[in-house]
Coordinates of N, CA and C in Angstrom, one line a residue:
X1 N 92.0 135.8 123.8 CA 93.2 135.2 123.4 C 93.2 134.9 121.9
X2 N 93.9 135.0 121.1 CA 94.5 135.2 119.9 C 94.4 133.9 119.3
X3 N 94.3 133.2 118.3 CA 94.1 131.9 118.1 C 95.8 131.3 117.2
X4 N 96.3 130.4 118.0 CA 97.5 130.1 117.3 C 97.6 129.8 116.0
X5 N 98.7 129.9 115.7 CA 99.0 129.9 114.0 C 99.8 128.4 114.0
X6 N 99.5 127.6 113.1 CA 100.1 126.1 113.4 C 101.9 126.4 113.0
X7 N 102.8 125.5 113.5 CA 104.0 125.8 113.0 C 104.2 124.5 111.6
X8 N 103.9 125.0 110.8 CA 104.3 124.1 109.7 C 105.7 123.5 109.2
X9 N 106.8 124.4 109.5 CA 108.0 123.6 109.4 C 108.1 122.0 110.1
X10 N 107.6 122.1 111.1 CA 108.1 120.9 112.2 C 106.7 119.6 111.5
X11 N 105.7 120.0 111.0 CA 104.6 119.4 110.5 C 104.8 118.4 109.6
X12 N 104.6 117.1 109.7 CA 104.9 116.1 108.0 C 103.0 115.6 108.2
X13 N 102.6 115.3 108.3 CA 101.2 114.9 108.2 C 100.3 116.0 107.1
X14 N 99.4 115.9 106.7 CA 98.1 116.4 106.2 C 97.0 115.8 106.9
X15 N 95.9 116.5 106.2 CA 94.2 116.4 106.4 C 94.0 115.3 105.5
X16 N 94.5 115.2 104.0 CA 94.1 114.2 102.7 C 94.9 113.7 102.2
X17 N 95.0 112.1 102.3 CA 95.8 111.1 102.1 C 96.2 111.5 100.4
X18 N 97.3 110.9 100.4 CA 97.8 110.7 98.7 C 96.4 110.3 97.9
X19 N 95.6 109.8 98.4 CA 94.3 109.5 97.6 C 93.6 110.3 97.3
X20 N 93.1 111.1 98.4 CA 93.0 112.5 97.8 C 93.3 113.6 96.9
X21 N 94.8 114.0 97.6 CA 95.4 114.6 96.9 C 95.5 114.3 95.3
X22 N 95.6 113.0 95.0 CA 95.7 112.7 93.4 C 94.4 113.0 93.1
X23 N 93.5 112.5 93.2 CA 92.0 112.6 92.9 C 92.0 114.7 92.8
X24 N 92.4 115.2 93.6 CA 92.3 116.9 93.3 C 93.3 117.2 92.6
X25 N 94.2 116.7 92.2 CA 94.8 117.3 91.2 C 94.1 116.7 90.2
X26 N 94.0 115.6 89.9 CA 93.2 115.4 88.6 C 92.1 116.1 88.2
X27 N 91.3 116.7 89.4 CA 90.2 117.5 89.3 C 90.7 118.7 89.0
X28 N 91.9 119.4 89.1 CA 92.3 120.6 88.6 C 92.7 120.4 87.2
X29 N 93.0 119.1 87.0 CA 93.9 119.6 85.1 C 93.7 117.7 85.0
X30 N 92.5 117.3 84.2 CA 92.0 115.7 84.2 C 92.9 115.3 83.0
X31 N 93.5 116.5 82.2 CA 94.6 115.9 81.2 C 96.4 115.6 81.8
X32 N 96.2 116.0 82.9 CA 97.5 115.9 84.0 C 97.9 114.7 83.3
X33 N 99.6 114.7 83.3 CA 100.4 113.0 83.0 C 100.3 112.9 84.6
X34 N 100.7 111.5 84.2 CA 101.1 111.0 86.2 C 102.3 111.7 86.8
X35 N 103.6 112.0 85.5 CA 104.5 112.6 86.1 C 104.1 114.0 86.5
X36 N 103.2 114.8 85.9 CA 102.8 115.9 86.4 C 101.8 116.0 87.5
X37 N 101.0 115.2 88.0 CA 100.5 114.5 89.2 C 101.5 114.2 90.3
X38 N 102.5 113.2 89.5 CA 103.3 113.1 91.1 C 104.1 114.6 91.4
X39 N 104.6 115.0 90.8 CA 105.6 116.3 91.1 C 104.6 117.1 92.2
X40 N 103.2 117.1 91.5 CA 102.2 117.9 92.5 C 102.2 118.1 93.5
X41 N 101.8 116.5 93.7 CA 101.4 115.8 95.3 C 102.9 115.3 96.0
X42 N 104.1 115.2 95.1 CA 105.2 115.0 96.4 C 105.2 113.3 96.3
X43 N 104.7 112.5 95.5 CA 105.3 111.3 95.4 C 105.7 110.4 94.2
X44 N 105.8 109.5 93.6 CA 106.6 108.9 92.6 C 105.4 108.7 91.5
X45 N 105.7 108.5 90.7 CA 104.8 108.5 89.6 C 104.1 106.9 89.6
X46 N 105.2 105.8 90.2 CA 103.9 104.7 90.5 C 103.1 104.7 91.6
X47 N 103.8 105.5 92.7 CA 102.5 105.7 93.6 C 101.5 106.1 92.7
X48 N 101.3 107.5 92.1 CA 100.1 107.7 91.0 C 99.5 107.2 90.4
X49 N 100.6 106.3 89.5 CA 100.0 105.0 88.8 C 99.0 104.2 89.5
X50 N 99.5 103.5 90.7 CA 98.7 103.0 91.8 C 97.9 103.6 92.6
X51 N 97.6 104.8 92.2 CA 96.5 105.2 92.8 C 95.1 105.8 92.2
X52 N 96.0 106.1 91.0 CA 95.0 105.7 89.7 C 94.0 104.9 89.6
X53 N 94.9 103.9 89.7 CA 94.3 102.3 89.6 C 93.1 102.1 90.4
X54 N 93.6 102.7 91.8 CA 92.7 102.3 93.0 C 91.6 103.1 92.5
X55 N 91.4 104.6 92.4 CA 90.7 105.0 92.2 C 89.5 104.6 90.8
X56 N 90.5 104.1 90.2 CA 89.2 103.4 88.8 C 88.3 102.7 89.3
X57 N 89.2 101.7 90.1 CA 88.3 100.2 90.6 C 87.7 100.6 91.0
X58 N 87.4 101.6 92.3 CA 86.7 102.1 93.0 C 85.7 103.0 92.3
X59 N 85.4 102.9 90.7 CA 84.5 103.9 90.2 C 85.1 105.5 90.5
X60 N 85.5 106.0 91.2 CA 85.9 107.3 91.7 C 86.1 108.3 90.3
X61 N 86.6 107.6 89.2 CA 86.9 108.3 87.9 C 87.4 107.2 87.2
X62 N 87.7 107.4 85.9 CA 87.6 107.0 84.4 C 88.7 107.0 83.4
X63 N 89.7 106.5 83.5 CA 90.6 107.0 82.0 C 89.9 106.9 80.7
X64 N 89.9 107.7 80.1 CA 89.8 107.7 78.6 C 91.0 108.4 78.2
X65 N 91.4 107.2 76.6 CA 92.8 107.6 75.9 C 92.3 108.6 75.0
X66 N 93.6 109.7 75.1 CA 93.2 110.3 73.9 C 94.3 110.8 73.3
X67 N 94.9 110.1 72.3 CA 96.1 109.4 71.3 C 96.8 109.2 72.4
X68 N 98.0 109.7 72.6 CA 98.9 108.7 73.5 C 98.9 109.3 74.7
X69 N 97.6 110.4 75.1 CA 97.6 111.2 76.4 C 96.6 110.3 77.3
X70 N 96.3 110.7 78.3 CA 95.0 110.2 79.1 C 94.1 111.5 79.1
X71 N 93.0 110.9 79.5 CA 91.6 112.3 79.8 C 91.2 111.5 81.4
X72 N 90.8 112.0 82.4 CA 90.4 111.5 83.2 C 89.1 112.0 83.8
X73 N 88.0 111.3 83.8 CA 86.5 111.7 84.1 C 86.2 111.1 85.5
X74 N 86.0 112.8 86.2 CA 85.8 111.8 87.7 C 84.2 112.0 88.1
X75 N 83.7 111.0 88.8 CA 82.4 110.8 89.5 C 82.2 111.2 90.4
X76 N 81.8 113.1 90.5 CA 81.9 114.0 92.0 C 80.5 113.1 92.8
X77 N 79.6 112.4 92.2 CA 78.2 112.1 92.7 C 78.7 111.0 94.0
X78 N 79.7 110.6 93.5 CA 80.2 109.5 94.6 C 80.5 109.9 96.1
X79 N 79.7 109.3 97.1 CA 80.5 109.6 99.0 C 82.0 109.2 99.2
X80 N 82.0 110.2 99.9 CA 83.5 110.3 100.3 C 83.7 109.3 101.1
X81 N 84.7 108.7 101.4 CA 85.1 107.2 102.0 C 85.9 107.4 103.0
X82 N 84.7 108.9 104.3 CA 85.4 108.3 105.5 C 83.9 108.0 106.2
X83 N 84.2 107.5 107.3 CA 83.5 107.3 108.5 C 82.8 108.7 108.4
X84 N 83.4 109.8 108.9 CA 82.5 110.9 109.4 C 81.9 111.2 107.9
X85 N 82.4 111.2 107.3 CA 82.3 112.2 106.0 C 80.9 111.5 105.2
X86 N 80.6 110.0 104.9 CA 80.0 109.6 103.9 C 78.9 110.5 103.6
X87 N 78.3 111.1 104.4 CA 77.1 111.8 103.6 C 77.1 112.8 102.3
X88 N 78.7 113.1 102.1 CA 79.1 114.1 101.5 C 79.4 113.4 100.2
X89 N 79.4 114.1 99.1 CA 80.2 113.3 97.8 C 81.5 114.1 97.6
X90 N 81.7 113.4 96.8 CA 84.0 113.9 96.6 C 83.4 115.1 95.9
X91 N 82.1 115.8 95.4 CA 82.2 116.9 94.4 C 82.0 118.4 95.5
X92 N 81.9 117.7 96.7 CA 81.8 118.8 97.7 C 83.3 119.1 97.7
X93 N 84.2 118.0 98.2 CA 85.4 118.0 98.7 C 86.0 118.8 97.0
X94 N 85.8 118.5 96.4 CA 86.2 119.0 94.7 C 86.2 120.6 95.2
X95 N 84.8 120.9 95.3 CA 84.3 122.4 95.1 C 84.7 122.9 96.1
X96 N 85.2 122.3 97.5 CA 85.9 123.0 98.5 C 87.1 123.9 98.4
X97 N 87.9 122.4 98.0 CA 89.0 122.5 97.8 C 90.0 123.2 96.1
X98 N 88.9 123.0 95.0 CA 89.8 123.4 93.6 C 89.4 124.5 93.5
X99 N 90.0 125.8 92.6 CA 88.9 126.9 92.1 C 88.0 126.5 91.1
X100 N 87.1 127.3 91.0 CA 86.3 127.1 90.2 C 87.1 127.2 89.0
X101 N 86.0 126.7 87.8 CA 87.1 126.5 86.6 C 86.4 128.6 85.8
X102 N 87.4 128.6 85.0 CA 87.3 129.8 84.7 C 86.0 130.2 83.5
X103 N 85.2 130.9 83.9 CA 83.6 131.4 83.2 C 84.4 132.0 81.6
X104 N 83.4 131.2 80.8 CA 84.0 131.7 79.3 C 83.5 133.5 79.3
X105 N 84.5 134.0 78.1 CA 84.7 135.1 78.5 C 84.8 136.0 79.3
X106 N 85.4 136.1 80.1 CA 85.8 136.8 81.2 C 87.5 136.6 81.2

């Protein structure tokens, strides 16, 4: 038997919370604005803001200014914050999930 194909139209849930999701977009482009973060992930720019936030407190990553942009430095060494997951750090879920970044020259 054939293994089903999920029906995604009728679907509103994911696998990775908005916390996630911000955290990998940041890991794809860490000079991302929030507005270009939220557009990403599908939510408001203070959810971002606020999730930003959570994620500093939490060590997870770093703002640094640079002139009136942000840089954002995240901590892949860090465990992931579920139940099943902790043995893993976010740089697995990083390297799962983003492409690699692109090999100079090539």
């Amino acid at each position: 038997m054939a293994p089903r194909t999920p029906d995604r139209s009728r679907s509103t849930w994911t696998f990775l919370s908005n916390h996630g999701n911000v955290l990998l977009a940041v890991a794809r482009n860490p000079d991302a604005t929030l507005r270009e973060v939220a557009n990403l992930v599908g939510i408001t720019e203070r959810a971002v803001q606020r999730i930003i936030a959570d994620l500093e407190a939490a060590c997870y990553l770093e703002r640094v200014r640079s002139g009136r942009r942000n840089h954002y430095n995240i901590h892949p060494e860090l465990p992931l914050r579920l139940p099943v997951g902790s043995h893993r750090d976010i740089g697995a879920l990083i390297e799962l999930v983003c492409d690699p970044p692109p090999r100079p020259g090539v």
